[in-house]
PDB file of C-alpha atoms in Angstrom:
ATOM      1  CA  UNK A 256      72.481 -20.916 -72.387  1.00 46.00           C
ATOM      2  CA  UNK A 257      71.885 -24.630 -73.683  1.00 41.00           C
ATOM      3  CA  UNK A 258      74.174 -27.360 -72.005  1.00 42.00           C
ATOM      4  CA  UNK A 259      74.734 -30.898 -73.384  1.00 38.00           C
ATOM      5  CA  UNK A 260      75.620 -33.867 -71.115  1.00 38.00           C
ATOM      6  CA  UNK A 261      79.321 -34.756 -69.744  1.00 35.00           C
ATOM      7  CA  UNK A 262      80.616 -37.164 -67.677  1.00 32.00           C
ATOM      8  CA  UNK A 263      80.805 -37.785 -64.140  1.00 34.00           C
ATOM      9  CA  UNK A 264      82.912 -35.270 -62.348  1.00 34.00           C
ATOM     10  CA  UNK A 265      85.759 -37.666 -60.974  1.00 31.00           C
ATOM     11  CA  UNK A 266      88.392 -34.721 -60.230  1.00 31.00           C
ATOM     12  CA  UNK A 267      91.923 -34.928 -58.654  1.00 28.00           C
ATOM     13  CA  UNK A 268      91.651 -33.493 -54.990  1.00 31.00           C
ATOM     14  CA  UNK A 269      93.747 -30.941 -53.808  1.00 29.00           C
ATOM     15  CA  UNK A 270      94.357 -31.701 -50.192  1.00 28.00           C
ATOM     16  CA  UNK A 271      93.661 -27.534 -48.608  1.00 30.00           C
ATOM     17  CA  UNK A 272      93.379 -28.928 -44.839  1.00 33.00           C
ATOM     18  CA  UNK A 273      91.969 -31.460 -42.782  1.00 38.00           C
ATOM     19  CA  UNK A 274      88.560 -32.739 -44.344  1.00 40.00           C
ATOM     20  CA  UNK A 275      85.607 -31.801 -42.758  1.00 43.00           C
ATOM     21  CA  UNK A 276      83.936 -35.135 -41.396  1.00 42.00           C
ATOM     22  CA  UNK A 277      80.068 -34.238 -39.578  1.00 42.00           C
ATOM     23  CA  UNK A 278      78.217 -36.991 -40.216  1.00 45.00           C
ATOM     24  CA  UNK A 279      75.570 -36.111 -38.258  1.00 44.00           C
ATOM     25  CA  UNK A 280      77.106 -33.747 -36.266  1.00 51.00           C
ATOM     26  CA  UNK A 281      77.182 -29.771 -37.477  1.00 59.00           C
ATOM     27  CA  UNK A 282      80.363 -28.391 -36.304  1.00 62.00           C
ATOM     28  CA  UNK A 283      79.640 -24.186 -35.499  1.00 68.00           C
ATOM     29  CA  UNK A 284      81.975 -21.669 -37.512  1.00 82.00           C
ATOM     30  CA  UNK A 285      83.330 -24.308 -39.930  1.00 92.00           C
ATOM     31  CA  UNK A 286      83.998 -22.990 -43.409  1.00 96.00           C
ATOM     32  CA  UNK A 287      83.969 -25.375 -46.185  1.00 96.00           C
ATOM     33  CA  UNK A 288      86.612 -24.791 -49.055  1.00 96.00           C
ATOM     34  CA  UNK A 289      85.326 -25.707 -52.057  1.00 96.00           C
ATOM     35  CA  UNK A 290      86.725 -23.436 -54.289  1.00 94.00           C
ATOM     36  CA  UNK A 291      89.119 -24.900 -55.940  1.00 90.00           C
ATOM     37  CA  UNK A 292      86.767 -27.206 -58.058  1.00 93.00           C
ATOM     38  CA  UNK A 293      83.598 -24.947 -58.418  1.00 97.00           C
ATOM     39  CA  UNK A 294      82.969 -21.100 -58.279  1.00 98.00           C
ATOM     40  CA  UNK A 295      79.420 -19.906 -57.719  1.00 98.00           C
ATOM     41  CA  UNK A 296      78.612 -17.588 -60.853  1.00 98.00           C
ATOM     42  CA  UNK A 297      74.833 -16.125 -61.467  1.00 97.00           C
ATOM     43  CA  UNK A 298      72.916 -18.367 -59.255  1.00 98.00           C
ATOM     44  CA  UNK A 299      74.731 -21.561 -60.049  1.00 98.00           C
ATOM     45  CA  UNK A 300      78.210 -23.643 -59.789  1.00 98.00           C
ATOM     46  CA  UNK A 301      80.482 -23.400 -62.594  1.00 98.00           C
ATOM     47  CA  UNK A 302      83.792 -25.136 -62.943  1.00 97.00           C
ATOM     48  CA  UNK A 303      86.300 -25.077 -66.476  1.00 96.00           C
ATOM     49  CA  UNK A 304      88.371 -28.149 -67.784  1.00 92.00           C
ATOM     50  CA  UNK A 305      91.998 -27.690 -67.217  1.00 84.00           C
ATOM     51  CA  UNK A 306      93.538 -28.464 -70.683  1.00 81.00           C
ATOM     52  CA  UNK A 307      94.771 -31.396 -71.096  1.00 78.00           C
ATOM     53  CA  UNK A 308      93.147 -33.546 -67.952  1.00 78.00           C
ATOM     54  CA  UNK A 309      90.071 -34.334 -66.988  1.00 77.00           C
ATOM     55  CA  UNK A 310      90.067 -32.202 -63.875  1.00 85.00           C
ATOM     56  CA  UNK A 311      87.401 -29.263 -63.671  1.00 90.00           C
ATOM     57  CA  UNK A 312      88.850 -26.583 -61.710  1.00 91.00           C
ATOM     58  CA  UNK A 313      86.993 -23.686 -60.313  1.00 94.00           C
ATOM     59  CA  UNK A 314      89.153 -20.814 -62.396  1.00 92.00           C
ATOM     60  CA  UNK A 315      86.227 -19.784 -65.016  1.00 96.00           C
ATOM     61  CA  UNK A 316      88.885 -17.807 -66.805  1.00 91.00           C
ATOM     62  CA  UNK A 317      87.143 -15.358 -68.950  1.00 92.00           C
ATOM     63  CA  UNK A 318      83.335 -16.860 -68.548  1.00 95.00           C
ATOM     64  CA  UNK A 319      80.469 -13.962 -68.554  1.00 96.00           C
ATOM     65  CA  UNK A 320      78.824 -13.685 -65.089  1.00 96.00           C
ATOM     66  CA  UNK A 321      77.738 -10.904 -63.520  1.00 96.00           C
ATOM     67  CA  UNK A 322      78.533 -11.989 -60.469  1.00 97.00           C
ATOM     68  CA  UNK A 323      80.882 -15.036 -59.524  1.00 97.00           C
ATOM     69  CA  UNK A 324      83.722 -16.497 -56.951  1.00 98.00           C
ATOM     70  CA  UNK A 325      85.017 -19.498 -55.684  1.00 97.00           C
ATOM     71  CA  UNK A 326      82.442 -21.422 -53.845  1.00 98.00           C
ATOM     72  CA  UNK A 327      82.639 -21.625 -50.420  1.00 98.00           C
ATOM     73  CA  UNK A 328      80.132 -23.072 -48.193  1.00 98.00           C
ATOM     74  CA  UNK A 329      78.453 -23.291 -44.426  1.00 97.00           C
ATOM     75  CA  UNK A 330      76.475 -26.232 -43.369  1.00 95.00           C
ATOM     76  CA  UNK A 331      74.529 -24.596 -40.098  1.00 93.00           C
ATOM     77  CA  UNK A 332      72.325 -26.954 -37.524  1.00 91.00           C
ATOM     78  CA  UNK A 333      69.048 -26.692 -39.844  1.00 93.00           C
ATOM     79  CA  UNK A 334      70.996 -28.618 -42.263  1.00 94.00           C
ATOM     80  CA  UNK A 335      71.426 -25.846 -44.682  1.00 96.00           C
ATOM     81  CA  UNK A 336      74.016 -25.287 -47.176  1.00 97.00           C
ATOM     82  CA  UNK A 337      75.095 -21.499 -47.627  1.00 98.00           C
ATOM     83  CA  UNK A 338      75.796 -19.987 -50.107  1.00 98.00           C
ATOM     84  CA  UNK A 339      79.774 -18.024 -48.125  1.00 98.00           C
ATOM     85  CA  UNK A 340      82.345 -15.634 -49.668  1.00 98.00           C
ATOM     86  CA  UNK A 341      85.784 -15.350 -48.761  1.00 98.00           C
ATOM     87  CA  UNK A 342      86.783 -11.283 -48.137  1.00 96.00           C
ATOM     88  CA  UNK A 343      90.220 -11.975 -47.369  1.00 95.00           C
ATOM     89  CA  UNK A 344      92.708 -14.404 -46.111  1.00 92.00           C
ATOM     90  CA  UNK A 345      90.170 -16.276 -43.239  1.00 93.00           C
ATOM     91  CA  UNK A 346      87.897 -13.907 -43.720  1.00 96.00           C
ATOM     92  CA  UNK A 347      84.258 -14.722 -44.992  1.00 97.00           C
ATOM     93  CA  UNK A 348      80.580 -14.028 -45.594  1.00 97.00           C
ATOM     94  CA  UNK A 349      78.086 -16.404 -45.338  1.00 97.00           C
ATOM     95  CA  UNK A 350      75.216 -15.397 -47.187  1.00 98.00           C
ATOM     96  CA  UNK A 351      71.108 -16.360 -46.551  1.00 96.00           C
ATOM     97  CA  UNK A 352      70.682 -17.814 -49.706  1.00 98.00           C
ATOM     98  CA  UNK A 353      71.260 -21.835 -49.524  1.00 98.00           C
ATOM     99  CA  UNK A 354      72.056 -24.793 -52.086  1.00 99.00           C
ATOM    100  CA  UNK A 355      68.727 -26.490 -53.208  1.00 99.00           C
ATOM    101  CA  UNK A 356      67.666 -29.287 -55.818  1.00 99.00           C
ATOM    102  CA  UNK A 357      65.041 -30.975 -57.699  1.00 98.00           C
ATOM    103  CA  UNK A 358      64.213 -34.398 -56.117  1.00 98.00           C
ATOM    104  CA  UNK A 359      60.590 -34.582 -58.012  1.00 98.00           C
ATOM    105  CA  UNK A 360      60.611 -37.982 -59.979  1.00 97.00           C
ATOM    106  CA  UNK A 361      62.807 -37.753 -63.335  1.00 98.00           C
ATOM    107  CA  UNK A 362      64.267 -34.201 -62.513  1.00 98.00           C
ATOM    108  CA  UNK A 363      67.503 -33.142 -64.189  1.00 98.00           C
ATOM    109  CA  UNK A 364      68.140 -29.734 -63.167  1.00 98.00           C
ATOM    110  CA  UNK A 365      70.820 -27.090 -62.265  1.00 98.00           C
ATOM    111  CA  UNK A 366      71.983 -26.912 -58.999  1.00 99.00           C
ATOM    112  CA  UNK A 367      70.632 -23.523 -57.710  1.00 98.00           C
ATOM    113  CA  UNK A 368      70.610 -21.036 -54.638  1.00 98.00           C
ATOM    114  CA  UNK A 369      67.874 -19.313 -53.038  1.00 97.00           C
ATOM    115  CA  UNK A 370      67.502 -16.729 -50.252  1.00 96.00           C
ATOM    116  CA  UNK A 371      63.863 -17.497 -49.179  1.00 93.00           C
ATOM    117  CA  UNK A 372      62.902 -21.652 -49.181  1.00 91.00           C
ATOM    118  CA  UNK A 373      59.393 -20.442 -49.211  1.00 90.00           C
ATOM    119  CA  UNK A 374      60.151 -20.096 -53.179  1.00 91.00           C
ATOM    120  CA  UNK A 375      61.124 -23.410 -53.764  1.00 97.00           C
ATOM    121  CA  UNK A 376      58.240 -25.785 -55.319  1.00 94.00           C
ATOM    122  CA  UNK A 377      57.226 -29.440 -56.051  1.00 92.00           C
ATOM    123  CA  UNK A 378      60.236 -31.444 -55.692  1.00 96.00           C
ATOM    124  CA  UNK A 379      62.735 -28.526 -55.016  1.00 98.00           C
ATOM    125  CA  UNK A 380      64.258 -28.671 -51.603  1.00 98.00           C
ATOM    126  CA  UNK A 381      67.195 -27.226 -49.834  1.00 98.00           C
ATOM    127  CA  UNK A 382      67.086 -29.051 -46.327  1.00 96.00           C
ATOM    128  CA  UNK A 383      68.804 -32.093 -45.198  1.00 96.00           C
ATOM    129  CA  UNK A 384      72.531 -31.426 -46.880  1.00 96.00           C
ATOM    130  CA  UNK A 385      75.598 -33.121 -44.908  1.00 93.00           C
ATOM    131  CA  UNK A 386      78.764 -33.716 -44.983  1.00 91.00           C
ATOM    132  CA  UNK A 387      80.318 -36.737 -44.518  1.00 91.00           C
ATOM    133  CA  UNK A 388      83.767 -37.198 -45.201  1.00 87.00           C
ATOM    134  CA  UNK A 389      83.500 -33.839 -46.433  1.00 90.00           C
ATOM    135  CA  UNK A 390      81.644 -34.534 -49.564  1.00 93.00           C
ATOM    136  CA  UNK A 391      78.818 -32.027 -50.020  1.00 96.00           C
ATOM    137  CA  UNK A 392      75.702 -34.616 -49.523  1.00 96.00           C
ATOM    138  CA  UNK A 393      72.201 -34.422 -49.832  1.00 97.00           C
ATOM    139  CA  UNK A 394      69.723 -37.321 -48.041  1.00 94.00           C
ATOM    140  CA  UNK A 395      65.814 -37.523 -47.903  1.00 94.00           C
ATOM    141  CA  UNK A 396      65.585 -37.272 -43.818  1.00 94.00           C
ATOM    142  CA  UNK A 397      68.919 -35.838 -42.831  1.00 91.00           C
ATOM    143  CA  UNK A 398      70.380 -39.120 -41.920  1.00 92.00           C
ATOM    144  CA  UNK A 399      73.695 -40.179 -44.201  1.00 92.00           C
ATOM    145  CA  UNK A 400      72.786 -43.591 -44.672  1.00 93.00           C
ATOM    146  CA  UNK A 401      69.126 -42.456 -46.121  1.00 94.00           C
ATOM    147  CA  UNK A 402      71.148 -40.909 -48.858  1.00 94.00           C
ATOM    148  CA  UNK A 403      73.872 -44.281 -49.812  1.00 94.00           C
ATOM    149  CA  UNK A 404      72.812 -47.305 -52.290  1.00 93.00           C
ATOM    150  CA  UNK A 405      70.417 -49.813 -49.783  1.00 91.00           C
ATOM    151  CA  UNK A 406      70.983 -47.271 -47.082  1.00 91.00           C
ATOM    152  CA  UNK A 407      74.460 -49.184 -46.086  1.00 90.00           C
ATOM    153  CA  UNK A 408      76.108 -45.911 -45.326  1.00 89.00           C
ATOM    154  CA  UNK A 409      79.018 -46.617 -47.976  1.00 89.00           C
ATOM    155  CA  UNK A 410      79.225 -43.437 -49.477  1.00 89.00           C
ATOM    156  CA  UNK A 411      79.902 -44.223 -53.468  1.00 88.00           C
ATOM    157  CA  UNK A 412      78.022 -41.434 -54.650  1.00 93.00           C
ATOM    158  CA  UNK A 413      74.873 -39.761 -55.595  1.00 96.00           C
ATOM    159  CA  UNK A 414      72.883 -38.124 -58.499  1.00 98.00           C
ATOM    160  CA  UNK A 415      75.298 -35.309 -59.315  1.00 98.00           C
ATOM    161  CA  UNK A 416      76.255 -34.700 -62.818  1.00 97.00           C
ATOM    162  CA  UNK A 417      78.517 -32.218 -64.799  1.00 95.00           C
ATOM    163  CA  UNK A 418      77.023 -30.820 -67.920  1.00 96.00           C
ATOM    164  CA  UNK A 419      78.627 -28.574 -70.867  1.00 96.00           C
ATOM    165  CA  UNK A 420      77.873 -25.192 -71.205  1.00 97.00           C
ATOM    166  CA  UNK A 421      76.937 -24.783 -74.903  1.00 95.00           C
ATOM    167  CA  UNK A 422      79.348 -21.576 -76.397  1.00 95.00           C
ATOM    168  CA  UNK A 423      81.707 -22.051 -74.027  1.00 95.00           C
ATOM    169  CA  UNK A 424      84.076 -24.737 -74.458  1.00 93.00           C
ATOM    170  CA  UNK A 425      85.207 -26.531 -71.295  1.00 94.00           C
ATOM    171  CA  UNK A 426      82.805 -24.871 -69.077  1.00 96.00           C
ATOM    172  CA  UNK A 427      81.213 -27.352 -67.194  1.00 97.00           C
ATOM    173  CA  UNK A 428      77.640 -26.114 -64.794  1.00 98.00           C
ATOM    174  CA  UNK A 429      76.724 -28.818 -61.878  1.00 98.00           C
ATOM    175  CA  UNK A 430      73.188 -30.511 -62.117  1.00 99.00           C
ATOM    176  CA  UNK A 431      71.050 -32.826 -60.307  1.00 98.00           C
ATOM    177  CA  UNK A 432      69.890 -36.133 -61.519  1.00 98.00           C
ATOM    178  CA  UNK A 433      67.042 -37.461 -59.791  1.00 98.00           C
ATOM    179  CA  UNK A 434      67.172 -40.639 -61.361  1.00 98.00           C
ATOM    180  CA  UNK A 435      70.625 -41.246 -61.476  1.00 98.00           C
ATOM    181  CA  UNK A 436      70.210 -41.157 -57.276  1.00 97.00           C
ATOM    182  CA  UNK A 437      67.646 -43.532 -57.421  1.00 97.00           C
ATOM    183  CA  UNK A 438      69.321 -45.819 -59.113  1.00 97.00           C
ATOM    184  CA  UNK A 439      72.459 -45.194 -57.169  1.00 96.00           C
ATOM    185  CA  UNK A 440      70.162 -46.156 -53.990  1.00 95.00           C
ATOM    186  CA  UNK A 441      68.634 -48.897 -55.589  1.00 95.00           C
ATOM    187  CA  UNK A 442      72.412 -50.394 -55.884  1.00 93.00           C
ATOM    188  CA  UNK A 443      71.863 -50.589 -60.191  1.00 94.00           C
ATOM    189  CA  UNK A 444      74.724 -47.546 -60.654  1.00 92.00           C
ATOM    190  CA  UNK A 445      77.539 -45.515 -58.653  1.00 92.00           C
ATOM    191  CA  UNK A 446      75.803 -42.690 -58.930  1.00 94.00           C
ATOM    192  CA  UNK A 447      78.105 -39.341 -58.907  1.00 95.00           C
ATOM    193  CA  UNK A 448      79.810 -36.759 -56.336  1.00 95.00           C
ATOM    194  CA  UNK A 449      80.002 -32.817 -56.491  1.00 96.00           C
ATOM    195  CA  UNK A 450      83.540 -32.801 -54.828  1.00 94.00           C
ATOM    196  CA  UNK A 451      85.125 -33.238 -51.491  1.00 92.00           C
ATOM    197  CA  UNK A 452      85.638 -29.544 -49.279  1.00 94.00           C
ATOM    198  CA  UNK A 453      88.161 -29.351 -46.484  1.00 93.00           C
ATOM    199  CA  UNK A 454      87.501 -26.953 -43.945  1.00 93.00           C
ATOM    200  CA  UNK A 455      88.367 -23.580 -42.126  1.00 95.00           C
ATOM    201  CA  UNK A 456      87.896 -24.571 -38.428  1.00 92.00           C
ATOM    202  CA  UNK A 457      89.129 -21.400 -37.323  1.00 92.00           C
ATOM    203  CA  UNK A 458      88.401 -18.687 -39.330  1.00 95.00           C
ATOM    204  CA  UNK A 459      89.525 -14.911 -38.094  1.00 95.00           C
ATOM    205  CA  UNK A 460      85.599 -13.697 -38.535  1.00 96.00           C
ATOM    206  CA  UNK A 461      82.137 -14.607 -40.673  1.00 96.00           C
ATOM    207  CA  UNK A 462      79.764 -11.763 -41.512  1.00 96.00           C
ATOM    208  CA  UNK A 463      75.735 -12.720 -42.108  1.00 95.00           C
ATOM    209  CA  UNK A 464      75.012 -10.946 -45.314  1.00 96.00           C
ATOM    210  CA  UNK A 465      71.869 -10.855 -47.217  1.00 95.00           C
ATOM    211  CA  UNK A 466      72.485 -11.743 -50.884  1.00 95.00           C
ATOM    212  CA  UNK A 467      75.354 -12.188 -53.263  1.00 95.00           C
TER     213      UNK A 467
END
C-alpha cells in the first residue's frame, strides 16, 4: 500500500482509568489500554478518522487485514513494549513480539512488531520504551529525560507521525520520524505523540503467547 503524509496525531482522550505513570519504574501485570485510538492490524498500528473531527479512533471499520484488534500493550522490566490481546473482559495475552523503530539518521518508517530482536538491523531497535504519564515513549538509554527537547524532562513530544493509507480514505498507519525527534530534542519543533494509554492494574489473568 502507498501512504502520503498527514498531520500530527493530536486526538481527544478518552479517560478509560487512571493513567499509567512509570517513569522509570515498570509496574508488573499492568495492561496498557490503548485501543481506543489504534488497533494493531498485519504487523502495524492502524487507526480511521471519525467523520467529521479530527480524532483517529481505533475502529478500522471495514479495512482488509488479515489479522487485527485493538492495541493493547505491556511494558515488562527489559523495557519492552508487547505486542497484548484482550480475550475477554480483563482478560489478555501478551504476545513475544514487541514495538520497534527506525532511529538510523533520516528514517521515516512504519512502526512495526517483531517476535525475535535478533531481526532487527541498522538503526531498528525495540529497547528502551517508557511510559511516562502514560504516553507510549521511546528514549536512546532508557532514561525519560534522554528522550525530551534539551533533555529537560518536559514531555512535549517526539518523532511520531500519522500517515494516510493510499485507497483507503481516512485510514491513518503510525510512523516514525527520525528527524522530526531530533529536532524535537534539539528544541527547533514539538515533535509528535502516539497517544496516551490508561491502564489495567488488576487484570483477572495474562497468558504468554507466541505470535499474533
Amino acid at each position: 500500500m502507498k501512504h502520503t503524509l498527514s498531520s500530527t496525531l493530536l486526538g481527544t482522550f478518552l479517560l478509560l482509568t487512571r493513567p499509567v505513570v512509570l517513569g522509570q519504574e515498570v509496574l508488573p501485570n499492568v495492561i496498557l489500554l490503548c485501543d481506543q485510538f489504534w488497533s494493531y492490524a498485519d504487523g502495524g498500528l492502524y487507526c480511521r478518522n471519525k467523520p467529521g473531527t479530527e480524532s483517529c479512533l481505533g475502529d478500522l471499520g471495514d479495512f482488509p487485514a488479515e489479522r487485527s484488534f485493538p492495541w493493547f500493550a505491556q511494558l515488562t522490566d527489559d523495557l519492552l513494549l508487547h505486542l497484548t490481546e484482550q480475550t475477554s473482559s480483563r482478560n489478555y495475552i501478551t504476545y513475544r513480539d514487541s514495538l520497534y523503530i527506525d532511529t538510523s539518521p533520516g528514517a521515516f518508517a512504519p512502526l512495526r512488531f517483531t517476535p525475535d530482536n535478533s531481526t532487527l538491523t541498522g538503526g531498528e531497535t525495540a529497547w528502551a520504551w517508557t511510559t511516562p504519564a502514560g504516553f507510549p515513549f521511546w528514549t536512546p538509554t532508557g532514561r525519560v529525560a534522554d528522550g525530551t527537547a534539551g533533555g529537560d524532562g518536559a514531555i512535549i513530544g517526539q518523532g511520531f507521525q500519522v500517515v494516510d493509507v493510499e485507497g483507503h480514505p481516512g485510514v491513518r498507519q503510525a510512523y516514525w520520524n527520525q528527524t522530526k525527534f531530533e529536532e524535537m530534542y534539539a528544541g527547533r519543533e514539538d515533535g509528535g505523540l502516539l497517544t496516551v494509554c490508561y491502564g489495567d492494574y488488576d487484570p483477572e489473568s495474562i497468558t504468554q503467547g507466541d505470535s499474533p
